[in-house]
Short mmCIF file of C-alpha atoms in Angstrom, two decimals:
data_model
loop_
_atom_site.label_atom_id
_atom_site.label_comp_id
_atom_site.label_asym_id
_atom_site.label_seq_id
_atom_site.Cartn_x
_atom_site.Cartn_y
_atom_site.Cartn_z
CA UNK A 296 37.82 4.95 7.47
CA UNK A 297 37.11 4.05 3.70
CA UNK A 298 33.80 4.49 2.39
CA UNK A 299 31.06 3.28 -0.28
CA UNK A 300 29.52 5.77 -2.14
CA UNK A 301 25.49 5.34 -3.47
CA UNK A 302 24.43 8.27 -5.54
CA UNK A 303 24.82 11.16 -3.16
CA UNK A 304 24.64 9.10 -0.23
CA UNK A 305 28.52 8.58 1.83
CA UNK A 306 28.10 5.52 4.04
CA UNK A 307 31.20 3.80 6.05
CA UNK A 308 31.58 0.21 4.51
CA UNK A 309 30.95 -0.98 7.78
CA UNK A 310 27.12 -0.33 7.05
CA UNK A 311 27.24 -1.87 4.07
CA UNK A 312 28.54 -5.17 5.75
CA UNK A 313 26.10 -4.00 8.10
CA UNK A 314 23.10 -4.09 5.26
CA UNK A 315 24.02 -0.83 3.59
CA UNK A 316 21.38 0.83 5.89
CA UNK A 317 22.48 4.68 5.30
CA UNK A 318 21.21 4.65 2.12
CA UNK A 319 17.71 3.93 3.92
CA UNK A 320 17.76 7.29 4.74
CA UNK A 321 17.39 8.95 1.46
CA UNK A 322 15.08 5.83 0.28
CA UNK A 323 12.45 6.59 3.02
CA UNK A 324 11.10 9.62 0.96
CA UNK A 325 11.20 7.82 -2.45
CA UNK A 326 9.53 4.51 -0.29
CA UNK A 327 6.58 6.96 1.00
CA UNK A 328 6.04 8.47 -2.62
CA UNK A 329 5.88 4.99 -4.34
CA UNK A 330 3.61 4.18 -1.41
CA UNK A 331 1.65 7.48 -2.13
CA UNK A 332 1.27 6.49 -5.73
CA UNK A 333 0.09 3.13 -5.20
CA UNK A 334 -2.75 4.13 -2.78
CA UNK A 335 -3.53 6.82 -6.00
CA UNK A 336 -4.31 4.17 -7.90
CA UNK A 337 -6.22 2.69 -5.71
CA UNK A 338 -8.08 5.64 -5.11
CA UNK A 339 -9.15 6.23 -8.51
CA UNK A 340 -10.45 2.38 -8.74
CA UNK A 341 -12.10 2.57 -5.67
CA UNK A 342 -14.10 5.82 -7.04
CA UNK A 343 -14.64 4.15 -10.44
CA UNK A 344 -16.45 1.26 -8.67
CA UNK A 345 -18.49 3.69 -6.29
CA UNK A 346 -19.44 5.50 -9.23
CA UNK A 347 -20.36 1.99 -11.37
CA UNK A 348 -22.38 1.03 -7.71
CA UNK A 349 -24.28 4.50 -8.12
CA UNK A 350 -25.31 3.68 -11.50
CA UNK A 351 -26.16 0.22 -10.70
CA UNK A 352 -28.40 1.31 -7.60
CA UNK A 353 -30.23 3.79 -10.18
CA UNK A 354 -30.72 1.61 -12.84
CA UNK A 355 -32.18 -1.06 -10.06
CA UNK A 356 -34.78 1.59 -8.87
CA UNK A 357 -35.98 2.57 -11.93
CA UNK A 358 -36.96 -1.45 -12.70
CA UNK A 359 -38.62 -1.53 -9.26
CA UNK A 360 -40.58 1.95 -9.83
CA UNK A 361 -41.00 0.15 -13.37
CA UNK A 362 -42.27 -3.19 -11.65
CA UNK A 363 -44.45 -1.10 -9.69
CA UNK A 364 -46.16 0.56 -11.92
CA UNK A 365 -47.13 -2.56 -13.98
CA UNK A 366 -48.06 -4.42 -10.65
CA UNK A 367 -50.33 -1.85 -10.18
CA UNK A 368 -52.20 -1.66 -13.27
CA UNK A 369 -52.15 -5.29 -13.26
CA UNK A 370 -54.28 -5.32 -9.96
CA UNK A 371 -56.69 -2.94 -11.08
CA UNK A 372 -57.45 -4.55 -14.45
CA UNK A 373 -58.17 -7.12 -11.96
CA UNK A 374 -60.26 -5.55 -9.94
CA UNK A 375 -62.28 -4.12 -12.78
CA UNK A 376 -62.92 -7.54 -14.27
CA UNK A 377 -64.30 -8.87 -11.01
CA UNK A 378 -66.57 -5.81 -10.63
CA UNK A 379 -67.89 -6.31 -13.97
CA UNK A 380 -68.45 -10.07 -13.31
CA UNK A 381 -70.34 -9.47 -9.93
CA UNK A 382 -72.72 -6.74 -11.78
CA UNK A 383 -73.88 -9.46 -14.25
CA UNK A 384 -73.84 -12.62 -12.22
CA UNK A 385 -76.95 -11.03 -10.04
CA UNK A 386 -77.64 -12.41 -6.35
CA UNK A 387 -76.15 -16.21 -6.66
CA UNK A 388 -72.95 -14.50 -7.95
CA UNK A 389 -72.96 -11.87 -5.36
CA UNK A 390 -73.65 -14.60 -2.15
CA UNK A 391 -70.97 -16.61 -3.41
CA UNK A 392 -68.17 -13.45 -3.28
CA UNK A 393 -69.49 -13.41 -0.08
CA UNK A 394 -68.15 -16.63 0.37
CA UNK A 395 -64.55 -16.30 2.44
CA UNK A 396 -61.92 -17.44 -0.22
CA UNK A 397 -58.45 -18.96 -0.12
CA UNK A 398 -56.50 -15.71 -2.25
CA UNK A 399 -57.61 -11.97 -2.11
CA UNK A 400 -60.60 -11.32 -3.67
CA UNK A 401 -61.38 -7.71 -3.07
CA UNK A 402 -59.18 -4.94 -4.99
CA UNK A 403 -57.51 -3.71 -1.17
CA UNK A 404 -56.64 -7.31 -0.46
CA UNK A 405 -55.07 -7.81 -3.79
CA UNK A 406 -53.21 -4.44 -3.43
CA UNK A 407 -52.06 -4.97 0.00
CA UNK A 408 -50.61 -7.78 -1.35
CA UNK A 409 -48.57 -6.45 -4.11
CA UNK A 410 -47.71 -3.60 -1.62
CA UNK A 411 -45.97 -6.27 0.45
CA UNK A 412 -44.24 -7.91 -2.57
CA UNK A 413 -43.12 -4.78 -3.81
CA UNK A 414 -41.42 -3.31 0.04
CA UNK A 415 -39.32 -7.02 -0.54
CA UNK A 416 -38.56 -6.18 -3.85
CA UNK A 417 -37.63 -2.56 -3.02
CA UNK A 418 -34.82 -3.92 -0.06
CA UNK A 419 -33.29 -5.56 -3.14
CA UNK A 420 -33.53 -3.32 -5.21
CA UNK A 421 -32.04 -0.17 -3.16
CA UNK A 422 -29.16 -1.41 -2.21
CA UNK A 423 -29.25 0.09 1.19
CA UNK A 424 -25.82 0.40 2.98
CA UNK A 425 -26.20 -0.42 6.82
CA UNK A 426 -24.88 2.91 7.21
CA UNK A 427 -27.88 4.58 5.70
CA UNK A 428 -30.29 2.57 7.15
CA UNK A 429 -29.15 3.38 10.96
CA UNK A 430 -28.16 6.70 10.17
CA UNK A 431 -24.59 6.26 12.05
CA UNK A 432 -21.20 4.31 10.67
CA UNK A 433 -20.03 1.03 11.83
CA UNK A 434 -17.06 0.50 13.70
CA UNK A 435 -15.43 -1.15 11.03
CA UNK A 436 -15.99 1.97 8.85
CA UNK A 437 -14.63 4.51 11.44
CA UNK A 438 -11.65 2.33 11.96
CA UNK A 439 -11.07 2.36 7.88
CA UNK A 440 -11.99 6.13 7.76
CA UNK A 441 -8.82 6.76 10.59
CA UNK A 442 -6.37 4.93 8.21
CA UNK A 443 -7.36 6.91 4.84
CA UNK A 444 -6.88 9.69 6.89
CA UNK A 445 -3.21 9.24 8.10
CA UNK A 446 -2.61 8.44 4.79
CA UNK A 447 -3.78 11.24 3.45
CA UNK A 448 -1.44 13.22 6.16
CA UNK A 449 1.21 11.56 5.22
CA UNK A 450 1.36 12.68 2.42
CA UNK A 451 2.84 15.92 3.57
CA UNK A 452 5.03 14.16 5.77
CA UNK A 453 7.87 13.75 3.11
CA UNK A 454 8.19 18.11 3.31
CA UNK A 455 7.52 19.06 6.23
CA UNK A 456 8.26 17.98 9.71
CA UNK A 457 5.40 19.67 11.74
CA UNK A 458 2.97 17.61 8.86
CA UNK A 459 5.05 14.20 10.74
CA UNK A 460 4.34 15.52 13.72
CA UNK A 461 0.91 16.12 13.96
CA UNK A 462 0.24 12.58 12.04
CA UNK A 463 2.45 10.99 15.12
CA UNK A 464 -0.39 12.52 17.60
CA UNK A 465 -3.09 11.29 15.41
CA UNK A 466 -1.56 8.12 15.27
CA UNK A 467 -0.67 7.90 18.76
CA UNK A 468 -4.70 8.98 20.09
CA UNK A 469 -6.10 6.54 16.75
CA UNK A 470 -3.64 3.60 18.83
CA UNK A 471 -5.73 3.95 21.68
CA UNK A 472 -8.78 3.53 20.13
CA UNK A 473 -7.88 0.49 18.18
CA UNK A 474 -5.47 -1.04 20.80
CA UNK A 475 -3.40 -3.49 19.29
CA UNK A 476 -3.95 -2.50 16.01
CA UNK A 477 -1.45 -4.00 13.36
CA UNK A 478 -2.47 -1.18 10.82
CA UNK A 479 -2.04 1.71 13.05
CA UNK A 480 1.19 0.32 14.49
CA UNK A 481 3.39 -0.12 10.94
CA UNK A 482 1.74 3.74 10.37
CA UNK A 483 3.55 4.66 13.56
CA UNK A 484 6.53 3.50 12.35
CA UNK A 485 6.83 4.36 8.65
CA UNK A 486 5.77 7.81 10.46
CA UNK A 487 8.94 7.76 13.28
CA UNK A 488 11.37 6.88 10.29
CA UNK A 489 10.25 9.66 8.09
CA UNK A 490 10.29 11.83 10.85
CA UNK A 491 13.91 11.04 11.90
CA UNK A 492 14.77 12.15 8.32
CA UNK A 493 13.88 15.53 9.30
CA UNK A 494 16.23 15.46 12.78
CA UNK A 495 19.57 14.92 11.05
CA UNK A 496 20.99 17.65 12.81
CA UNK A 497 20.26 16.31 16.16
CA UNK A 498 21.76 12.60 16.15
CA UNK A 499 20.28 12.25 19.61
CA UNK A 500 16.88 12.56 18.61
CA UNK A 501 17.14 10.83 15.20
CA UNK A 502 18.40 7.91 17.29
CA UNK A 503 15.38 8.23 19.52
CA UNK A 504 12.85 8.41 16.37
CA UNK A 505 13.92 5.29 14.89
CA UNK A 506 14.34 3.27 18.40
CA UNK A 507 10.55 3.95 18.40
CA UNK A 508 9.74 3.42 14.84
CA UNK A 509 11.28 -0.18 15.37
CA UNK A 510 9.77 -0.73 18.69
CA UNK A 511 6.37 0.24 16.93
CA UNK A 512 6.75 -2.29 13.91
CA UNK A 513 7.95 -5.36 16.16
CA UNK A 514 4.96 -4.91 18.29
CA UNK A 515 3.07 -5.11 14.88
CA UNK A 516 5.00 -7.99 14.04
CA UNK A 517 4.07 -10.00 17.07
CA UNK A 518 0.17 -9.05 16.57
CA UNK A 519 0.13 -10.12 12.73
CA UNK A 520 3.03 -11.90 11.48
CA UNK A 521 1.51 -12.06 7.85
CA UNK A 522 1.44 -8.16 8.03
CA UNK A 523 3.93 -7.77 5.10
CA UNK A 524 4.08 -3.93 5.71
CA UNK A 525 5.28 -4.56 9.55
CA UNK A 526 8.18 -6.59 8.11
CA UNK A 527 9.22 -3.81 5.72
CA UNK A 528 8.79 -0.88 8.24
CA UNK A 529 11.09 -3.19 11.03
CA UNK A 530 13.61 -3.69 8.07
CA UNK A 531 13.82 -0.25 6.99
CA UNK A 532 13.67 0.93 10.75
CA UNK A 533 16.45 -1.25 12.03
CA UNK A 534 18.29 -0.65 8.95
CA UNK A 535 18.13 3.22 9.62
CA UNK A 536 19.77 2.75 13.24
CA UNK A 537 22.46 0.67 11.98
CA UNK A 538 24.56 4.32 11.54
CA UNK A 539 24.82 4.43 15.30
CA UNK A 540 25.40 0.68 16.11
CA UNK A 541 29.14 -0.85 16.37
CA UNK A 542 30.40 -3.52 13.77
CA UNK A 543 29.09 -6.70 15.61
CA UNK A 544 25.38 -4.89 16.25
CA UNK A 545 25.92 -3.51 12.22
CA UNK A 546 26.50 -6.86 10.99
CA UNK A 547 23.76 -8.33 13.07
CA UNK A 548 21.10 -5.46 11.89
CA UNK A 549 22.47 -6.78 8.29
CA UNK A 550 21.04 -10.30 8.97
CA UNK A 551 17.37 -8.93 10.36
CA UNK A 552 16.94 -6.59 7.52
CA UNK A 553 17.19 -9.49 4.98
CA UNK A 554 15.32 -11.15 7.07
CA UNK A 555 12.36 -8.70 6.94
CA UNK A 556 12.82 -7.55 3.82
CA UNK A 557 12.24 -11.51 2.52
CA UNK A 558 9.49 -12.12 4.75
CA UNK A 559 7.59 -8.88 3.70
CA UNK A 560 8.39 -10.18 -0.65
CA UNK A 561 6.97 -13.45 0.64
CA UNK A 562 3.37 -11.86 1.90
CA UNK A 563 3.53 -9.74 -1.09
CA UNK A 564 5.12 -10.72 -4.16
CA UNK A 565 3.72 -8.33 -5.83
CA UNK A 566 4.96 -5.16 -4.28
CA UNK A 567 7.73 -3.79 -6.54
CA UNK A 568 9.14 -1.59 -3.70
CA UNK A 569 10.34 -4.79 -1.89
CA UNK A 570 12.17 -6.32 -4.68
CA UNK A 571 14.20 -2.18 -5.40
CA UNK A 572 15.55 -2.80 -1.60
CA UNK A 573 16.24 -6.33 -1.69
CA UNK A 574 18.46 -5.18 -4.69
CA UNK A 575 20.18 -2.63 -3.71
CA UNK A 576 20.95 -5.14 -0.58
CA UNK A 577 22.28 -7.60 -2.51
CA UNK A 578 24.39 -4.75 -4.66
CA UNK A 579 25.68 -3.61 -1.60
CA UNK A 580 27.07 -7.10 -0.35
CA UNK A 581 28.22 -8.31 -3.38
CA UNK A 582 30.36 -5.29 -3.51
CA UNK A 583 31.99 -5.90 -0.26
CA UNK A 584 35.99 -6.57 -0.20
CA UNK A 585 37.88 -10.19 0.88
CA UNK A 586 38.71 -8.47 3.94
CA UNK A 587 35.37 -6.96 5.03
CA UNK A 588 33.95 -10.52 4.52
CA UNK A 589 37.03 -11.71 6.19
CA UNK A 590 35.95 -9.55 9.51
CA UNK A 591 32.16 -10.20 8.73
CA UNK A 592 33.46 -13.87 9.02
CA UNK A 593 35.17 -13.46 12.92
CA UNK A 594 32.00 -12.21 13.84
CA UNK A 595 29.59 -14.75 12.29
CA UNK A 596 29.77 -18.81 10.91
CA UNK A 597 28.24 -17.48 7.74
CA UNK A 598 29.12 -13.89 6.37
CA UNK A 599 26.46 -11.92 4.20
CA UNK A 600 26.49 -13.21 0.73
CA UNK A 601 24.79 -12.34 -2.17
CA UNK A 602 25.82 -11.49 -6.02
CA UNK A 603 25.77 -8.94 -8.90
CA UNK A 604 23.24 -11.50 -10.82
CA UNK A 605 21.24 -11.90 -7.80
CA UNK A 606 21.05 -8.27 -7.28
CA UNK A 607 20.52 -7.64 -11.15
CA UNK A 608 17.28 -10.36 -10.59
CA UNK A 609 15.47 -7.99 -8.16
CA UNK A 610 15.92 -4.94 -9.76
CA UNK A 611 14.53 -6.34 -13.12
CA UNK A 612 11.85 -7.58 -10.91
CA UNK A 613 10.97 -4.32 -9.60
CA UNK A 614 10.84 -2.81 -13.17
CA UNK A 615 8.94 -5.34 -14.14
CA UNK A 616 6.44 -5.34 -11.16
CA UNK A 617 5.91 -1.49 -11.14
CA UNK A 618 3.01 0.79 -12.94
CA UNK A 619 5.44 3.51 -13.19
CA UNK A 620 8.69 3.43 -14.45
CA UNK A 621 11.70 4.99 -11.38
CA UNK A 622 15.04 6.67 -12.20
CA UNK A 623 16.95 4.50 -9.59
CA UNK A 624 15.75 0.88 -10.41
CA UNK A 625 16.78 1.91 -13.75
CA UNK A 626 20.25 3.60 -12.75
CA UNK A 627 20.86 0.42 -10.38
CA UNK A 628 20.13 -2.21 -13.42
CA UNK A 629 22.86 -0.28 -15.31
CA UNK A 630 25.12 -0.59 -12.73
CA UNK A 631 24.52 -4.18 -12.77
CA UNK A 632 24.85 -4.94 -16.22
CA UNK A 633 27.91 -2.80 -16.12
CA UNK A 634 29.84 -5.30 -13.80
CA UNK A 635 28.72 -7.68 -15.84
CA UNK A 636 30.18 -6.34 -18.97
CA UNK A 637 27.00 -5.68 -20.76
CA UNK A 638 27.30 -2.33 -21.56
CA UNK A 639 24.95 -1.68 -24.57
CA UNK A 640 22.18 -2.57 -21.95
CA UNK A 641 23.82 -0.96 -19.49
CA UNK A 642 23.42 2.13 -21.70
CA UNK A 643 19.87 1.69 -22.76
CA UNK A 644 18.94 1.68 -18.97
CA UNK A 645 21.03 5.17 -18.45
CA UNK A 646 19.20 6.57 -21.11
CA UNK A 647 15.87 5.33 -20.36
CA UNK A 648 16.99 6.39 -16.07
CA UNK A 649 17.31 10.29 -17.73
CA UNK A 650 13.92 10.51 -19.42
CA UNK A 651 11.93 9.53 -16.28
CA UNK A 652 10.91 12.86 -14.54
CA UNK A 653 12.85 13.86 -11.08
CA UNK A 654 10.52 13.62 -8.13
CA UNK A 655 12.59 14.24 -5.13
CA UNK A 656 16.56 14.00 -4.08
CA UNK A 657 16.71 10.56 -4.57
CA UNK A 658 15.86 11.16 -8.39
CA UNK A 659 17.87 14.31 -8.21
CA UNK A 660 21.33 11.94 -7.14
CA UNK A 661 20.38 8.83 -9.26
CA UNK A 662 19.89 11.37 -12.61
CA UNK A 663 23.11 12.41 -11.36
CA UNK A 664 25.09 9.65 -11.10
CA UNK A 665 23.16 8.04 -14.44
CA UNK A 666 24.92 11.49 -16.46
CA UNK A 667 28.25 10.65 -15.60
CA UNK A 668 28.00 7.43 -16.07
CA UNK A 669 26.47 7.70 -19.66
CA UNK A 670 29.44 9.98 -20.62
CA UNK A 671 31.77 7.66 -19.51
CA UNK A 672 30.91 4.21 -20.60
CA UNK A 673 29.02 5.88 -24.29
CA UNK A 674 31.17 5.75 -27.74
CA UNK A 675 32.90 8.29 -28.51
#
């Protein structure tokens, strides 16, 4: 059986009819690291804020301790004046402070007062989180504490399969706390796939992991289908089993990964992940023979189609989209522009592929690859 080659990855051409899946394999790593570096960022922002919150919530006690202070010595030069005026207006004077009034007359009445205005002002001024106040969390809180903390497992995930599967059992027990849950259900997923990455060995149970992982993120789908990261995890799920599926099932796995993967750029345009797999997708097809459309064709009315310009349009997308430049967007817009016959920028992407620092095997193949094919298509 022929094959397509991408970067170290040897996948039967009937996958890439079937959406080029295989190479979803060594892409779940690289996806969970791009992942990983978006929540970074996040991270840091978030702790920016809380510490521009902590300086606002000081600055607003010190004007209420401030406001205080000269509400107080307000009321007593108060007082004092109406002492001094009751000493020298004699008995009339004194009857008529007797006399009940409409305001606080009496320095306690006037300070009770001022006591009151200044607990209202202090509620503003504190900036009390409900938290605080009742001395517990909310459920909403415990809920978003769960989810940073998967994340922050999963980090590990991408080395080490007993880190995968002690998230799963968090996951699993976090599921049946928040039944239902759209957020913990894609995590279950994106977990099973990366976890059948480490199982290579035993086909059997790789096939297992990633029935699960895209049982997990349809059931996520039908709770929330705006959740873009359901529709990404079901793409790169189903397009993970397609290895074990025969042509018809391959071809039809093809169709739903598109699917997904166009539905999840549609919630989030924005995501430059989405655009690097609709690419290499669209690479993938366009590179497919007369006679593997031809078969595509007895199978389906309408074989996959797609083409080097199209792919070319989502890889420049992801470059564009992304706050940190990746070896394999740039080694794939190269290839592009080399089937094209633009080599000069096909060149300038090589290049700029090999200065971007190697974070795991996908960077390892795609600096690779991006050698040789700077040594062959470079003057002489």
């Amino acid at each position: 059986m022929s094959t397509t080659v991408w970067s170290s990855y040897v996948v039967p051409v009937g996958v890439a009819t079937g959406v080029g899946a295989g190479f979803l394999l060594g892409l779940v790593s690289a996806q969970w690291l791009w992942d990983w570096r978006q929540r970074r960022r996040l991270a840091r922002a978030v702790a920016e804020l809380r510490e521009e919150i902590a300086l606002l919530r000081q600055t607003l006690s010190e004007v209420a301790a401030a406001e205080r202070a000269r509400s107080g010595a307000a009321a007593s030069r108060d007082s004092g004046r109406k002492a001094s005026s009751a000493d020298r207006g004699g008995g009339q004077d004194v009857a008529a402070a007797r006399r009940p009034l409409s305001r606080p007359e009496s320095s306690t009445e006037f300070l009770s007062a001022q006591e009151d205005e200044s607990e209202e002002e202090s509620e503003f001024y504190e900036l009390s989180t409900p938290e605080e106040e009742e001395g517990s969390i909310s459920a909403a809180t415990a809920r978003e504490r769960r989810l940073q903390e998967y994340d922050e497992l999963g980090k590990a995930t991408l080395e080490s399969v007993e880190a995968c599967s002690t998230l799963l059992e968090k996951l699993k027990a976090g599921l049946e706390k928040d039944t239902g849950d759209v957020e913990v259900l894609w995590r279950l997923s994106r977990c099973l796939v990366q976890l059948s990455t480490h199982h290579k060995s035993d086909e059997e149970m790789e096939k297992q992991y990633l029935e699960q992982a895209a049982n997990y993120a349809q059931e996520a789908i039908a709770v929330n289908d705006n959740s873009w990261k359901a529709h990404e995890w079901y793409a790169m799920a189903i397009g993970s089993q397609s290895k074990f599926l025969g042509t018809q099932d391959k071809i039809k796995s093809g169709f739903l990964y598109k699917e997904h993967i166009d539905k999840a750029v549609t919630l989030n345009p924005e995501y430059s992940w989405l655009y690097y797999l609709r690419g290499r997708w669209c690479f993938e097809v366009a590179g497919l023979s007369w006679m593997e459309k031809k078969a595509a064709a007895m199978l389906y009315a309408s074989p996959p189609e797609s083409s080097i310009e199209e792919a070319l349009q989502n890889f420049l997308k992801a470059d564009e989209l992304s706050t940190e430049e990746n070896k394999s967007t740039q080694l794939y817009t190269a290839k592009c522009y080399l089937k094209l016959g633009s080599t000069d920028k096909a060149i300038e992407c090589l290049q700029k592929a090999l200065s971007i620092a190697t974070l795991n095997n996908e960077d390892t193949a795609a600096h690779t690859e991006a050698e040789q094919l700077l040594e062959q298509y470079s003057p002489s």
